[in-house]
CSV table of C-alpha atoms in Angstrom, one decimal:
chain,number,residue,atom,x,y,z
A,227,MET,CA,19.7,-19.5,-35.1
A,228,ASP,CA,18.4,-20.8,-31.9
A,229,HIS,CA,15.1,-19.7,-30.2
A,230,PHE,CA,16.9,-17.8,-27.3
A,231,LYS,CA,19.0,-15.7,-29.7
A,232,ALA,CA,15.9,-14.9,-31.9
A,233,LYS,CA,14.0,-13.7,-28.8
A,234,LYS,CA,16.9,-11.5,-27.7
A,235,ILE,CA,17.2,-9.9,-31.1
A,236,GLY,CA,13.4,-9.4,-31.3
A,237,GLY,CA,13.5,-7.8,-27.8
A,238,PHE,CA,16.2,-5.4,-28.9
A,239,PHE,CA,14.2,-4.2,-31.9
A,240,ILE,CA,11.1,-3.8,-29.8
A,241,PHE,CA,13.1,-1.8,-27.3
A,242,MET,CA,14.6,0.4,-30.0
A,243,ALA,CA,11.1,1.1,-31.5
A,244,ALA,CA,9.7,2.0,-28.1
A,245,PHE,CA,12.7,4.3,-27.4
A,246,ALA,CA,12.3,6.0,-30.8
A,247,GLY,CA,8.5,6.4,-30.2
A,248,ILE,CA,9.0,7.8,-26.7
A,249,GLY,CA,11.6,10.2,-28.1
A,250,ALA,CA,9.1,11.5,-30.6
A,251,ILE,CA,6.5,11.9,-27.9
A,252,VAL,CA,9.0,13.9,-25.8
A,253,MET,CA,9.8,16.1,-28.8
A,254,LEU,CA,6.1,16.7,-29.6
A,255,LEU,CA,5.2,17.5,-26.0
A,256,TRP,CA,8.1,19.8,-25.5
A,257,ASN,CA,7.4,21.7,-28.7
A,258,ALA,CA,3.7,22.0,-27.9
A,259,LEU,CA,4.1,23.1,-24.3
A,260,ILE,CA,7.5,24.7,-23.5
A,261,PRO,CA,7.7,27.4,-26.1
A,262,GLY,CA,4.2,28.7,-25.2
A,263,ILE,CA,4.7,28.5,-21.4
A,264,ILE,CA,8.3,29.5,-20.9
A,265,GLY,CA,9.2,31.0,-24.2
A,266,TRP,CA,12.2,28.6,-24.9
A,267,THR,CA,12.8,27.4,-28.5
A,268,ALA,CA,11.5,24.2,-30.0
A,269,ILE,CA,13.8,21.1,-30.0
A,270,SER,CA,14.6,18.6,-32.6
A,271,TYR,CA,14.1,14.8,-32.4
A,272,TRP,CA,17.8,14.2,-31.5
A,273,GLN,CA,17.7,16.9,-28.8
A,274,ALA,CA,14.6,15.1,-27.4
A,275,ILE,CA,16.5,11.8,-27.4
A,276,GLY,CA,19.4,13.6,-25.6
A,277,LEU,CA,17.0,15.1,-23.1
A,278,MET,CA,15.6,11.6,-22.4
A,279,LEU,CA,19.1,10.2,-21.9
A,280,LEU,CA,20.2,13.0,-19.7
A,281,SER,CA,17.1,12.8,-17.5
A,282,ARG,CA,17.5,9.0,-17.2
A,283,LEU,CA,21.1,9.4,-16.3
A,284,LEU,CA,20.4,12.1,-13.6
A,285,LEU,CA,17.2,10.5,-12.2
A,286,GLY,CA,17.1,6.9,-13.1
A,287,GLY,CA,20.5,5.5,-13.7
A,288,PHE,CA,21.4,2.7,-16.2
A,289,GLY,CA,21.5,-1.0,-15.4
A,290,ARG,CA,23.3,-1.7,-12.2
A,291,PHE,CA,24.5,1.9,-11.8
A,292,HIS,CA,21.5,3.7,-10.3
A,293,GLY,CA,21.0,7.4,-10.0
A,294,ARG,CA,19.9,9.2,-6.8
A,295,PHE,CA,16.1,8.8,-7.3
A,296,GLY,CA,15.8,5.8,-9.5
A,297,GLY,CA,16.7,2.2,-9.8
A,298,HIS,CA,15.5,-0.5,-7.4
A,299,PHE,CA,15.6,1.5,-4.2
A,300,GLY,CA,11.8,1.7,-4.1
A,301,HIS,CA,11.4,-2.0,-4.7
A,302,ASN,CA,13.9,-2.9,-1.9
A,303,ALA,CA,12.4,-0.5,0.5
A,304,LEU,CA,9.0,-1.8,-0.1
A,305,HIS,CA,10.2,-5.4,0.3
A,306,ASP,CA,11.9,-4.5,3.6
A,307,HIS,CA,8.7,-2.8,4.8
A,308,HIS,CA,6.6,-5.9,4.1
A,309,LYS,CA,9.2,-8.1,5.7
A,310,ARG,CA,9.2,-6.0,8.9
A,311,PHE,CA,5.4,-5.9,8.9
A,312,HIS,CA,5.1,-9.7,8.7
A,313,GLU,CA,7.8,-10.2,11.4
A,314,MET,CA,5.9,-7.7,13.7
A,315,ARG,CA,2.6,-9.4,13.0
A,316,ASP,CA,4.0,-12.8,13.8
A,317,LYS,CA,5.6,-11.5,17.0
A,318,MET,CA,2.3,-9.8,18.1
A,319,GLN,CA,0.2,-12.9,17.5
A,320,THR,CA,1.9,-14.7,20.3
A,321,MET,CA,1.5,-11.8,22.8
A,322,SER,CA,-1.3,-11.3,25.3
A,323,ARG,CA,-3.4,-8.1,25.1
A,324,GLU,CA,-1.4,-6.4,27.9
A,325,GLU,CA,1.9,-7.4,26.3
A,326,LYS,CA,0.7,-5.9,23.0
A,327,LYS,CA,-0.3,-2.7,24.8
A,328,GLU,CA,3.2,-2.4,26.5
A,329,TYR,CA,5.0,-3.2,23.3
A,330,ILE,CA,3.1,-0.5,21.3
A,331,LEU,CA,3.7,2.1,24.0
A,332,ARG,CA,7.4,1.3,24.0
A,333,ARG,CA,7.6,1.5,20.2
A,334,MET,CA,5.7,4.9,20.3
A,335,ALA,CA,8.2,6.2,22.9
A,336,THR,CA,11.2,5.2,20.9
A,337,CYS,CA,9.7,6.6,17.6
A,338,ASN,CA,8.8,10.0,19.3
A,339,PRO,CA,11.4,12.5,18.1
A,340,TYR,CA,10.6,14.9,21.0
A,341,ASN,CA,10.6,12.0,23.6
A,342,MET,CA,7.4,13.4,25.2
A,343,GLU,CA,6.2,11.8,28.4
A,344,GLU,CA,2.6,11.5,27.2
A,345,THR,CA,3.5,8.3,25.2
A,346,GLN,CA,4.6,6.6,28.5
A,347,PRO,CA,1.6,6.5,30.9
A,348,GLN,CA,2.5,6.7,34.5
A,349,GLU,CA,0.6,4.3,36.7
A,350,ASN,CA,0.3,5.6,40.3
A,351,ASN,CA,-2.5,3.3,41.5
A,352,GLY,CA,-4.3,6.2,43.3
A,353,GLU,CA,-1.1,7.4,45.1
A,354,GLU,CA,-0.2,11.1,45.0
A,355,ASN,CA,2.8,12.2,43.2
A,356,LYS,CA,5.2,13.2,45.9
A,357,ASP,CA,7.7,14.8,43.6
A,358,ASN,CA,5.2,17.1,41.9
A,359,PRO,CA,2.6,18.4,44.4
A,360,SER,CA,0.6,20.3,41.6
A,361,ALA,CA,-0.2,17.0,39.8
């Protein structure tokens, strides 16, 4: 038997032992907490394994088929966030102070869900606002 195949078989047995141990922990926690809190009945070991599989299916998915809340979504979103951050940092390093200020104000205006005018300062250079005499 080659080294790779032995590692694969060993990994499988470690996975099965961990899965069995986690199933026992789920059963013990359920039986210690749920009957006293909610009043439901205690569960067996196999019901705890089934509960783990069901929760993994609904929340985490299996392999390449991910559920709604699990899988690699968080990893990819985090990677994209870091990528955008580094791109923006590189872009802003080449800007002058005034260009940075304008860029930030433009970004704030586009991110504002209410499109309020406070994020876009009006420069009137001491002139009166002819459209709005109260200003």
